[in-house]
Amino acid sequence: MENYLVTKRGRSGGLVESHSQSPLILRSTRGSRDAGWPGRMADRRTSRSFVDRLRGPTPAFSVATCGWRALLLPQLNRQSLYVYGSEIAVEKECMRQLQSGVLVIHPFSLMRSYYIMGMMAITFLNLIGIPMEIAFLDRNSGLAWEGFNVFSDTLFLIDVALNFRMGIIRDDAEEVVLDLKEIRLSYLRTWFIPDVIAAFPIGYILLFADLHYQNDDNPSKANKMMRILMFVRILSLIRLARVSRLVRFFNEVEKVSNANLEVVRLFFKILSLFMMIFLLCHWNGCIQYFVPMLEEFPADCWVRQENLMNATVLAKYSWGIFRALSQMIALSYGSMDAPTNYVEMWIVMVSMVSGCLMYTVLVANTTAMIANVDPAAKEYKSKMSRLEHYMAFMKLPPELQLRITNYYQARYGGKWFDEKEVMNTVSSALKEQIMAVMCSTLLRKVPMFQNRHENFINALVVRLEYCIFQEGDAIVRENVPGDHMYFIDHGQVLVEADSYERELCDGDFFGESCVLTRGKHLVTAKALTDCRCFTLSWDDFQEVLRTFPDVKKDIEKHFVNSDGGLV
């Protein structure tokens, strides 16, 4: 299994030029949802699918090789789009692999995905079963477990062979390495020796040893020495370590492509943490019984004291786990008596140290997961902490500090975000849709904006700015020059003039005179409650009117008189 490294998104984006052929992409269901649907609809109307073209009259490939060869080609999914940047680039990768004429398993192929899942399952079962077999089974493992050992050895040996034909993603390459010579040299320099050691056929050796010693009256020592060799299989941990690199790569892809998978990612982090703790306790419990067994159960060992010599495997395993947990969490249960010999003393010390490491890893990972569950809330707390230090340094009055804190709470709701940055990172079409959802209804309630074309309304909504006013704030003052119009999204505002007073609420507006004439405010507006508003400036309004001259003439005709005042 090759070394996977995270690559930059769309690094092969240079391949996205016009293409006259139909996309040669093996589309998965998930990938079809992720890709752009207009292009896919055009592909379906103008051409056959990738599999159909493979089965068609292609000179370089016969019909007999099409079925199984499709399993080796890259799929159109988040991972491939993350690396190549577009559907056309993935298509070119399919064509490049087909035209190479060599049998190489692509890292983003369907076969590779199932292969990775199968290897992870087999490896994890070995990490659980091997310590139990070494410690407790004692030649009573049965045909099923012997068969599993042989099957695992066979699969690991096949894995070594397959890695000589497994495509590699490199940090410094613009495409997946498909050259057999380069793949072979890379594998020999990196993971070949650890893989061969982990794939050493211990299962075959033990099977032959059991057949050889099955009539021996005293096979215990030879059998124990053979079974100690099973510890070599524990080196299959390197497989999980390398698979974790692949998982981290896929996690990076998911972070970029779909932010809604945060909960799923958190679940798998918690699951992996508990699996690691389980493996640590499992191995420790097996060692608790295995070491006295190597000493042929001295008279003062805990196994004889608990009378477990002829107990069942479940009883032995349960007592081993019980003692391991008691020592790891520093409780006296299961270890009331001091160790009777140096071997047991060292076992207890190793258990205590491993328990401390378990605590450290558990606390560190739990803290990191809690901190990363809601990064917006974490950033908000950080901002508020700096704000409090600033207010204390400036010696602001407590009442003003409270109003500032309340403003931040009302403005951001405990989650920090930069609205302008968010709007600047999305496309203009998405920005129009976002603002239209929030503000188009507010605009259409204004008489001068009623019955206007949708393009004009969309041009206005993208220029609106969101603002918050607290209870008691003076939003505008009478006879003070102004250049903004206000739309109330939520809240109550009191509008006052010399002989005029009115309460405005959700959906109302004021200050329209300032965007029409850029004059003075005719009223004073005060917030009766916390108010969420949108504002439109005179500069933005005039810039939109310049692009819609017919609307500008109509507004000047019906809403502005010849003296520059309101009609």
Coordinates of C-alpha atoms in Angstrom, one line a residue:
M1 CA 0.0 0.0 0.0
E2 CA 1.7 3.2 -1.2
N3 CA 2.3 6.3 0.8
Y4 CA -0.6 8.7 0.3
L5 CA 0.0 12.4 0.6
V6 CA -2.4 15.3 0.6
T7 CA -2.3 17.2 -2.7
K8 CA -3.4 20.6 -3.6
R9 CA -6.9 21.0 -4.9
G10 CA -7.2 21.3 -8.6
R11 CA -3.5 21.2 -9.2
S12 CA -4.2 19.7 -12.6
G13 CA -6.6 22.5 -13.4
G14 CA -4.6 23.3 -16.4
L15 CA -6.2 20.4 -18.1
V16 CA -9.6 22.1 -18.2
E17 CA -9.6 23.3 -21.8
S18 CA -12.3 22.7 -24.4
H19 CA -12.8 19.1 -25.3
S20 CA -14.5 17.8 -28.4
Q21 CA -15.0 14.3 -27.1
S22 CA -17.6 13.1 -24.6
P23 CA -16.4 12.6 -21.1
L24 CA -14.8 9.2 -20.5
I25 CA -15.6 9.0 -16.9
L26 CA -16.8 6.1 -14.8
R27 CA -19.5 7.9 -12.8
S28 CA -20.4 6.8 -9.3
T29 CA -23.7 7.8 -7.8
R30 CA -22.1 10.1 -5.3
G31 CA -19.8 11.7 -7.8
S32 CA -22.7 12.5 -10.2
R33 CA -24.5 14.4 -7.5
D34 CA -21.3 16.4 -6.7
A35 CA -20.5 17.4 -10.2
G36 CA -22.2 20.2 -12.2
W37 CA -25.5 19.1 -13.5
P38 CA -25.7 21.2 -16.6
G39 CA -22.5 19.6 -18.0
R40 CA -23.8 16.1 -17.2
M41 CA -27.1 16.8 -18.9
A42 CA -25.3 17.9 -22.0
D43 CA -23.1 14.8 -21.8
R44 CA -26.1 12.6 -21.7
R45 CA -27.7 14.3 -24.7
T46 CA -24.7 14.3 -26.9
S47 CA -22.8 11.1 -26.2
R48 CA -22.7 7.6 -24.8
S49 CA -21.5 6.8 -21.3
F50 CA -17.9 5.8 -20.6
V51 CA -18.8 2.1 -20.2
D52 CA -20.7 2.1 -23.4
R53 CA -17.8 3.6 -25.3
L54 CA -15.5 1.0 -23.7
R55 CA -17.7 -1.7 -25.1
G56 CA -18.0 -0.1 -28.4
P57 CA -15.6 -0.4 -31.4
T58 CA -12.5 1.0 -29.8
P59 CA -9.4 -0.2 -31.7
A60 CA -7.0 -0.4 -28.8
F61 CA -9.2 -2.5 -26.4
S62 CA -11.2 -5.7 -26.9
V63 CA -14.6 -6.3 -25.6
A64 CA -13.3 -9.1 -23.3
T65 CA -11.2 -6.7 -21.3
C66 CA -13.7 -3.9 -20.8
G67 CA -15.7 -5.3 -17.9
W68 CA -12.9 -5.9 -15.4
R69 CA -10.7 -3.1 -16.7
A70 CA -13.3 -0.5 -15.7
L71 CA -12.7 -1.4 -12.1
L72 CA -9.1 -0.1 -12.3
L73 CA -10.0 3.3 -13.7
P74 CA -10.6 6.4 -11.5
Q75 CA -14.2 7.2 -10.5
L76 CA -15.8 10.6 -10.7
N77 CA -16.2 11.5 -7.0
R78 CA -15.0 14.1 -4.5
Q79 CA -11.5 12.6 -4.2
S80 CA -10.8 12.6 -7.9
L81 CA -12.3 16.1 -8.4
Y82 CA -10.3 17.4 -5.4
V83 CA -7.0 16.2 -7.1
Y84 CA -7.7 16.9 -10.7
G85 CA -10.1 19.9 -10.4
S86 CA -12.7 19.1 -13.1
E87 CA -14.6 16.3 -14.9
I88 CA -12.6 16.8 -18.1
A89 CA -9.3 16.4 -16.1
V90 CA -10.6 13.1 -14.7
E91 CA -11.6 12.1 -18.2
K92 CA -8.1 12.7 -19.4
E93 CA -6.7 10.6 -16.5
C94 CA -9.0 7.7 -17.6
M95 CA -7.7 8.1 -21.2
R96 CA -4.1 8.3 -20.0
Q97 CA -4.4 5.1 -18.0
L98 CA -6.2 3.2 -20.9
Q99 CA -3.7 4.4 -23.5
S100 CA -0.7 3.3 -21.2
G101 CA -1.6 -0.3 -21.9
V102 CA -0.4 -1.5 -18.5
L103 CA -2.5 -3.0 -15.7
V104 CA -2.3 -0.5 -12.9
I105 CA -4.8 0.0 -10.1
H106 CA -5.6 3.7 -10.0
P107 CA -5.8 5.1 -6.4
F108 CA -9.3 6.5 -7.1
S109 CA -10.6 3.3 -8.7
L110 CA -13.6 1.3 -7.4
M111 CA -11.3 -1.7 -6.8
R112 CA -8.9 0.3 -4.7
S113 CA -11.8 1.5 -2.4
Y114 CA -13.1 -2.0 -1.7
Y115 CA -9.5 -3.2 -1.3
I116 CA -8.7 -0.7 1.3
M117 CA -11.9 -1.5 3.3
G118 CA -11.1 -5.2 3.2
M119 CA -7.5 -4.8 4.3
M120 CA -8.6 -2.6 7.2
A121 CA -11.1 -5.2 8.4
I122 CA -8.6 -8.1 8.1
T123 CA -5.9 -6.1 9.9
F124 CA -8.1 -5.1 12.8
L125 CA -9.3 -8.7 13.2
N126 CA -5.7 -9.8 13.4
L127 CA -4.9 -7.2 16.0
I128 CA -7.7 -8.5 18.2
G129 CA -7.3 -12.3 17.5
I130 CA -3.5 -12.7 17.5
P131 CA -2.9 -11.7 21.2
M132 CA -5.9 -13.9 22.3
E133 CA -4.5 -16.9 20.4
I134 CA -1.0 -16.4 21.8
A135 CA -2.1 -16.0 25.3
F136 CA -5.2 -18.2 25.8
L137 CA -5.8 -20.8 23.0
D138 CA -2.8 -23.0 23.6
R139 CA -3.2 -25.3 20.6
N140 CA -7.0 -25.3 21.0
S141 CA -7.7 -22.7 18.4
G142 CA -9.5 -25.1 16.1
L143 CA -9.7 -25.4 12.4
A144 CA -11.6 -22.1 11.9
W145 CA -8.9 -19.9 13.5
E146 CA -6.1 -21.8 11.7
G147 CA -7.9 -21.2 8.5
F148 CA -8.2 -17.5 9.3
N149 CA -4.5 -17.3 10.0
V150 CA -3.7 -18.9 6.6
F151 CA -6.2 -16.7 4.9
S152 CA -4.7 -13.6 6.5
D153 CA -1.2 -14.6 5.5
T154 CA -2.3 -15.3 1.9
L155 CA -4.1 -11.9 1.7
F156 CA -1.0 -10.0 3.1
L157 CA 1.2 -11.8 0.5
I158 CA -1.2 -10.8 -2.2
D159 CA -1.1 -7.2 -0.9
V160 CA 2.7 -7.2 -1.3
A161 CA 2.3 -8.3 -4.9
L162 CA -0.5 -5.9 -5.7
N163 CA 1.5 -2.9 -4.5
F164 CA 3.8 -3.3 -7.4
R165 CA 0.8 -2.4 -9.6
M166 CA -0.8 0.3 -7.4
G167 CA -0.7 3.9 -8.7
I168 CA 0.9 6.5 -6.4
I169 CA 0.0 10.0 -5.6
R170 CA 3.0 12.2 -5.0
D171 CA 3.3 15.7 -3.6
D172 CA 5.6 16.9 -6.4
A173 CA 3.7 15.2 -9.3
E174 CA 1.0 16.8 -11.4
E175 CA -0.6 13.4 -12.0
V176 CA -0.9 9.9 -10.5
V177 CA 2.2 7.8 -11.2
L178 CA 1.2 4.9 -13.5
D179 CA 4.6 3.8 -14.7
L180 CA 5.4 0.3 -13.5
K181 CA 9.1 0.9 -13.1
E182 CA 8.6 4.1 -11.1
I183 CA 6.0 2.4 -8.9
R184 CA 8.2 -0.6 -8.3
L185 CA 11.2 1.6 -7.3
S186 CA 9.1 3.7 -5.0
Y187 CA 7.6 0.7 -3.3
L188 CA 11.0 -1.0 -2.8
R189 CA 12.4 2.2 -1.3
T190 CA 9.5 2.8 1.1
W191 CA 7.1 0.1 2.4
F192 CA 8.3 -3.1 0.8
I193 CA 10.5 -4.4 3.7
P194 CA 7.9 -3.6 6.5
D195 CA 5.2 -5.2 4.3
V196 CA 7.2 -8.4 3.8
I197 CA 8.0 -8.7 7.5
A198 CA 4.3 -8.2 8.4
A199 CA 3.3 -10.7 5.7
F200 CA 5.7 -13.4 6.9
P201 CA 3.6 -16.6 6.7
I202 CA 3.4 -17.4 10.4
G203 CA 0.0 -19.0 9.8
Y204 CA 1.5 -21.6 7.4
I205 CA 4.4 -22.3 9.8
L206 CA 2.1 -22.9 12.8
L207 CA -0.2 -25.1 10.7
F208 CA 2.8 -27.3 9.7
A209 CA 4.1 -27.2 13.2
D210 CA 0.8 -28.4 14.6
L211 CA 0.7 -31.2 12.1
H212 CA 4.2 -32.2 12.9
Y213 CA 3.7 -32.2 16.7
Q214 CA 0.2 -33.5 16.8
N215 CA 1.5 -36.9 18.0
D216 CA 4.2 -35.5 20.3
D217 CA 3.6 -36.0 24.0
N218 CA 5.5 -32.9 25.1
P219 CA 5.0 -30.2 22.5
S220 CA 4.6 -27.3 24.9
K221 CA 8.0 -25.6 24.6
A222 CA 8.2 -25.9 20.8
N223 CA 4.6 -24.8 20.5
K224 CA 5.2 -21.7 22.7
M225 CA 8.2 -20.7 20.7
M226 CA 6.3 -21.0 17.5
R227 CA 3.4 -19.0 18.9
I228 CA 5.7 -16.2 20.0
L229 CA 6.5 -15.7 16.3
M230 CA 2.9 -14.6 15.9
F231 CA 4.0 -11.3 17.4
V232 CA 5.6 -10.6 14.0
R233 CA 2.1 -10.3 12.7
I234 CA 1.5 -7.4 15.1
L235 CA 3.6 -5.4 12.7
S236 CA 0.5 -5.2 10.5
L237 CA -0.1 -2.1 12.6
I238 CA 1.9 -0.3 10.0
R239 CA -0.9 -1.1 7.6
L240 CA -3.4 0.8 9.8
A241 CA -0.9 3.6 10.1
R242 CA -0.6 3.9 6.4
V243 CA -4.4 3.5 5.9
S244 CA -4.7 6.4 8.4
R245 CA -2.7 8.6 6.0
L246 CA -5.3 7.8 3.3
V247 CA -8.1 8.5 5.7
R248 CA -6.6 11.9 6.6
F249 CA -6.3 12.6 2.8
F250 CA -10.0 11.8 2.4
N251 CA -10.8 13.9 5.4
E252 CA -9.1 16.9 3.8
V253 CA -11.2 16.3 0.7
E254 CA -14.4 16.2 2.7
K255 CA -13.5 19.4 4.5
V256 CA -13.1 21.2 1.2
S257 CA -16.1 19.7 -0.6
N258 CA -18.8 19.3 2.1
A259 CA -18.9 21.2 5.4
N260 CA -22.0 19.3 6.5
L261 CA -20.0 16.1 7.3
E262 CA -18.5 17.6 10.5
V263 CA -20.8 15.5 12.7
V264 CA -19.9 12.3 10.8
R265 CA -16.2 13.1 11.0
L266 CA -16.5 13.7 14.7
F267 CA -18.3 10.4 15.2
F268 CA -15.4 8.5 13.4
K269 CA -12.9 10.4 15.5
I270 CA -14.6 9.3 18.7
L271 CA -14.9 5.8 17.4
S272 CA -11.2 5.6 16.5
L273 CA -10.3 6.9 19.9
F274 CA -12.4 4.2 21.7
M275 CA -11.0 1.5 19.4
M276 CA -7.5 2.6 20.3
I277 CA -8.3 2.4 24.0
F278 CA -9.9 -1.0 23.5
L279 CA -6.9 -2.4 21.7
L280 CA -4.6 -1.1 24.5
C281 CA -6.7 -2.7 27.2
H282 CA -7.1 -5.9 25.1
W283 CA -3.3 -6.3 24.6
N284 CA -2.6 -5.5 28.3
G285 CA -5.1 -8.1 29.4
C286 CA -3.6 -10.8 27.2
I287 CA -0.1 -10.0 28.4
Q288 CA -1.3 -10.4 32.0
Y289 CA -2.0 -14.1 31.3
F290 CA 0.7 -14.7 28.7
V291 CA 3.7 -13.9 30.9
P292 CA 2.8 -16.3 33.7
M293 CA 2.2 -18.9 31.0
L294 CA 5.7 -18.5 29.6
E295 CA 7.0 -19.2 33.2
E296 CA 4.8 -22.3 33.3
F297 CA 2.6 -20.8 36.0
P298 CA 4.8 -20.4 39.1
A299 CA 3.2 -21.3 42.5
D300 CA 3.0 -17.6 43.5
C301 CA 1.6 -16.2 40.2
W302 CA -1.9 -14.7 40.1
V303 CA -3.2 -17.4 37.8
R304 CA -2.7 -20.1 40.4
Q305 CA -4.0 -17.9 43.2
E306 CA -7.3 -17.3 41.2
N307 CA -7.4 -21.0 40.3
L308 CA -7.6 -20.4 36.6
M309 CA -5.5 -23.2 35.4
N310 CA -8.4 -25.2 34.0
A311 CA -10.8 -22.4 33.5
T312 CA -12.4 -21.5 30.2
V313 CA -10.9 -19.0 27.8
L314 CA -13.6 -16.5 28.6
A315 CA -12.8 -16.7 32.3
K316 CA -9.1 -16.3 31.8
Y317 CA -9.6 -13.4 29.4
S318 CA -12.1 -11.7 31.7
W319 CA -9.7 -11.9 34.7
G320 CA -6.8 -10.6 32.5
I321 CA -8.8 -7.6 31.3
F322 CA -10.0 -7.0 34.9
R323 CA -6.4 -6.9 36.2
A324 CA -5.2 -4.7 33.3
L325 CA -7.9 -2.1 33.8
S326 CA -7.4 -2.1 37.6
Q327 CA -3.8 -1.3 37.2
M328 CA -4.3 1.1 34.3
I329 CA -6.8 3.3 36.1
A330 CA -4.9 3.0 39.4
L331 CA -7.6 1.1 41.4
S332 CA -6.8 -1.5 44.0
Y333 CA -9.4 -4.0 42.7
G334 CA -7.7 -7.0 41.2
S335 CA -4.2 -6.0 42.6
M336 CA -4.8 -5.9 46.3
D337 CA -1.6 -8.0 47.0
A338 CA 1.8 -6.7 46.0
P339 CA 3.5 -8.4 43.1
T340 CA 5.1 -11.7 44.2
N341 CA 8.0 -11.6 41.8
Y342 CA 10.0 -9.2 39.5
V343 CA 8.1 -10.3 36.4
E344 CA 4.7 -9.4 37.8
M345 CA 6.2 -6.2 39.2
W346 CA 7.3 -5.1 35.7
I347 CA 3.9 -6.0 34.3
V348 CA 2.2 -3.8 36.9
M349 CA 4.5 -0.9 36.1
V350 CA 4.0 -1.2 32.4
S351 CA 0.2 -1.3 33.0
M352 CA 0.4 1.8 35.1
V353 CA 2.5 3.7 32.5
S354 CA 0.2 2.6 29.7
G355 CA -2.8 3.8 31.8
C356 CA -1.2 7.2 32.1
L357 CA -0.6 7.4 28.4
M358 CA -4.2 6.3 27.8
Y359 CA -5.4 9.2 30.1
T360 CA -3.2 11.7 28.3
V361 CA -4.4 10.6 24.8
L362 CA -8.0 10.6 25.9
V363 CA -7.9 14.0 27.5
A364 CA -6.0 15.6 24.7
N365 CA -8.2 14.1 21.9
T366 CA -11.4 15.0 23.8
T367 CA -10.2 18.5 24.4
A368 CA -9.3 18.9 20.7
M369 CA -12.6 17.4 19.5
I370 CA -14.6 19.7 21.8
A371 CA -12.6 22.7 20.6
N372 CA -13.1 21.8 17.0
V373 CA -16.8 20.9 17.2
D374 CA -17.8 24.6 16.9
P375 CA -14.9 26.7 15.7
A376 CA -17.1 29.7 15.2
A377 CA -18.1 29.7 18.9
K378 CA -14.4 29.3 19.8
E379 CA -13.4 32.3 17.6
Y380 CA -16.3 34.3 19.1
K381 CA -15.0 33.7 22.7
S382 CA -11.5 34.6 21.6
K383 CA -12.7 37.9 20.1
M384 CA -14.8 38.7 23.2
S385 CA -11.8 38.0 25.4
R386 CA -9.7 40.5 23.4
L387 CA -12.6 43.0 23.4
E388 CA -12.8 42.8 27.2
H389 CA -9.1 43.4 27.6
Y390 CA -9.4 46.4 25.3
M391 CA -12.4 47.9 27.2
A392 CA -10.6 47.4 30.5
F393 CA -7.5 49.1 29.1
M394 CA -9.5 52.1 27.9
K395 CA -11.3 52.2 31.2
L396 CA -14.7 52.4 29.7
P397 CA -17.7 52.9 32.0
P398 CA -19.4 49.6 33.1
E399 CA -22.7 50.6 31.4
L400 CA -20.9 51.2 28.1
Q401 CA -19.0 47.9 28.4
L402 CA -22.3 46.1 29.0
R403 CA -23.9 47.7 25.9
I404 CA -20.9 46.7 23.8
T405 CA -21.1 43.1 25.0
N406 CA -24.8 43.0 24.3
Y407 CA -24.2 44.4 20.8
Y408 CA -21.8 41.6 20.0
Q409 CA -24.2 39.0 21.3
A410 CA -27.1 40.5 19.3
R411 CA -24.9 40.9 16.2
Y412 CA -23.2 37.5 16.1
G413 CA -25.3 35.3 18.4
G414 CA -22.2 33.7 20.0
K415 CA -20.8 32.6 16.6
W416 CA -18.0 34.7 15.0
F417 CA -18.1 35.1 11.3
D418 CA -17.0 37.8 8.8
E419 CA -20.0 38.5 6.7
K420 CA -18.1 40.5 4.1
E421 CA -15.5 37.8 3.7
V422 CA -18.3 35.2 3.2
M423 CA -20.0 37.2 0.6
N424 CA -16.8 38.0 -1.2
T425 CA -15.9 34.3 -1.5
V426 CA -19.2 33.1 -3.0
S427 CA -20.1 33.6 -6.7
S428 CA -22.1 36.6 -7.8
A429 CA -25.1 34.4 -8.6
L430 CA -25.0 32.9 -5.1
K431 CA -24.7 36.3 -3.5
E432 CA -27.8 37.5 -5.4
Q433 CA -29.7 34.4 -4.2
I434 CA -28.7 34.8 -0.6
M435 CA -29.6 38.5 -0.5
A436 CA -32.8 38.0 -2.4
V437 CA -34.0 35.4 0.1
M438 CA -33.3 37.9 3.0
C439 CA -34.2 41.2 1.5
S440 CA -36.3 41.1 -1.7
T441 CA -39.5 41.2 0.2
L442 CA -38.3 44.3 2.1
L443 CA -37.5 46.1 -1.1
R444 CA -40.8 45.4 -2.8
K445 CA -42.7 47.0 0.1
V446 CA -41.2 50.4 -0.8
P447 CA -43.5 52.3 -3.3
M448 CA -40.7 53.4 -5.6
F449 CA -39.5 49.8 -5.9
Q450 CA -42.8 48.1 -6.5
N451 CA -43.5 46.5 -9.9
R452 CA -39.9 46.8 -10.9
H453 CA -38.1 44.3 -12.9
E454 CA -36.4 41.4 -11.1
N455 CA -33.0 42.4 -12.4
F456 CA -33.3 45.8 -10.9
I457 CA -34.3 44.4 -7.5
N458 CA -31.4 41.9 -7.6
A459 CA -29.0 44.7 -8.4
L460 CA -30.1 46.5 -5.3
V461 CA -30.2 43.6 -2.8
V462 CA -26.5 42.7 -3.3
R463 CA -25.6 46.3 -2.2
L464 CA -27.6 46.2 1.0
E465 CA -25.6 46.0 4.2
Y466 CA -26.7 44.3 7.5
C467 CA -26.6 46.3 10.7
I468 CA -27.7 45.9 14.3
F469 CA -29.1 48.6 16.6
Q470 CA -29.7 48.2 20.3
E471 CA -32.6 49.4 22.4
G472 CA -32.4 53.1 22.9
D473 CA -30.0 53.8 20.0
A474 CA -30.7 56.9 17.9
I475 CA -30.6 55.5 14.4
V476 CA -31.0 58.9 12.6
R477 CA -31.7 62.4 13.9
E478 CA -33.9 65.0 12.4
N479 CA -32.3 67.8 10.3
V480 CA -29.0 65.9 10.2
P481 CA -27.5 65.2 6.7
G482 CA -27.7 61.5 5.8
D483 CA -27.1 59.2 2.9
H484 CA -28.7 55.9 3.9
M485 CA -32.1 54.3 3.7
Y486 CA -33.1 51.8 6.4
F487 CA -35.2 48.6 6.0
I488 CA -36.4 46.9 9.3
D489 CA -36.0 43.2 9.2
H490 CA -36.9 42.6 12.8
G491 CA -37.6 45.0 15.7
Q492 CA -39.5 48.2 16.6
V493 CA -38.5 51.7 15.7
L494 CA -40.1 55.0 16.9
V495 CA -40.1 57.7 14.2
E496 CA -40.7 61.3 15.6
A497 CA -41.0 64.7 14.0
D498 CA -42.3 68.1 15.3
S499 CA -45.9 67.0 15.1
Y500 CA -45.6 63.4 14.0
E501 CA -44.9 60.2 15.9
R502 CA -45.2 56.6 14.6
E503 CA -44.0 53.1 15.5
L504 CA -42.5 51.0 12.7
C505 CA -41.9 47.3 12.9
D506 CA -40.8 44.3 10.7
G507 CA -41.0 45.1 7.0
D508 CA -41.2 48.9 7.4
F509 CA -38.6 51.4 6.1
F510 CA -37.5 55.0 6.6
G511 CA -34.9 57.4 5.3
E512 CA -35.9 57.1 1.7
S513 CA -35.5 60.9 1.2
C514 CA -31.7 60.6 1.7
V515 CA -31.2 58.1 -1.1
L516 CA -33.3 60.2 -3.4
T517 CA -32.1 63.7 -2.7
R518 CA -29.1 63.2 -0.3
G519 CA -30.6 65.8 1.9
K520 CA -31.3 66.0 5.6
H521 CA -33.3 63.4 7.6
L522 CA -36.9 64.6 8.1
V523 CA -37.5 62.6 11.3
T524 CA -35.7 61.2 14.3
A525 CA -35.7 57.4 14.5
K526 CA -35.0 55.5 17.8
A527 CA -34.8 51.8 18.4
L528 CA -37.4 50.6 20.9
T529 CA -36.0 47.1 20.9
D530 CA -33.0 45.4 19.5
C531 CA -33.4 45.9 15.7
R532 CA -31.9 44.0 12.7
C533 CA -31.9 46.3 9.7
F534 CA -30.5 46.5 6.2
T535 CA -29.2 49.8 4.8
L536 CA -28.9 51.2 1.2
S537 CA -26.5 54.1 0.6
W538 CA -27.0 56.9 -1.8
D539 CA -23.8 56.1 -3.7
D540 CA -24.9 52.5 -4.3
F541 CA -28.4 53.5 -5.3
Q542 CA -27.2 56.0 -7.8
E543 CA -24.7 53.5 -9.3
V544 CA -27.6 51.0 -9.8
L545 CA -29.8 53.7 -11.4
R546 CA -27.0 54.5 -13.9
T547 CA -27.3 50.9 -15.2
F548 CA -31.1 51.2 -15.4
P549 CA -31.8 54.6 -17.0
D550 CA -35.5 53.8 -17.6
V551 CA -36.0 53.2 -13.9
K552 CA -34.1 56.3 -13.0
K553 CA -36.3 58.5 -15.2
D554 CA -39.4 56.9 -13.8
I555 CA -38.3 57.5 -10.2
E556 CA -37.3 61.1 -10.9
K557 CA -40.6 61.7 -12.6
H558 CA -42.9 60.3 -9.9
F559 CA -40.9 60.8 -6.6
V560 CA -38.7 63.8 -7.0
N561 CA -39.9 67.3 -7.9
S562 CA -38.1 70.0 -10.0
D563 CA -36.6 71.6 -6.8
G564 CA -34.9 68.4 -5.8
G565 CA -37.4 67.6 -3.0
L566 CA -39.8 64.7 -2.5
V567 CA -43.1 64.6 -4.3

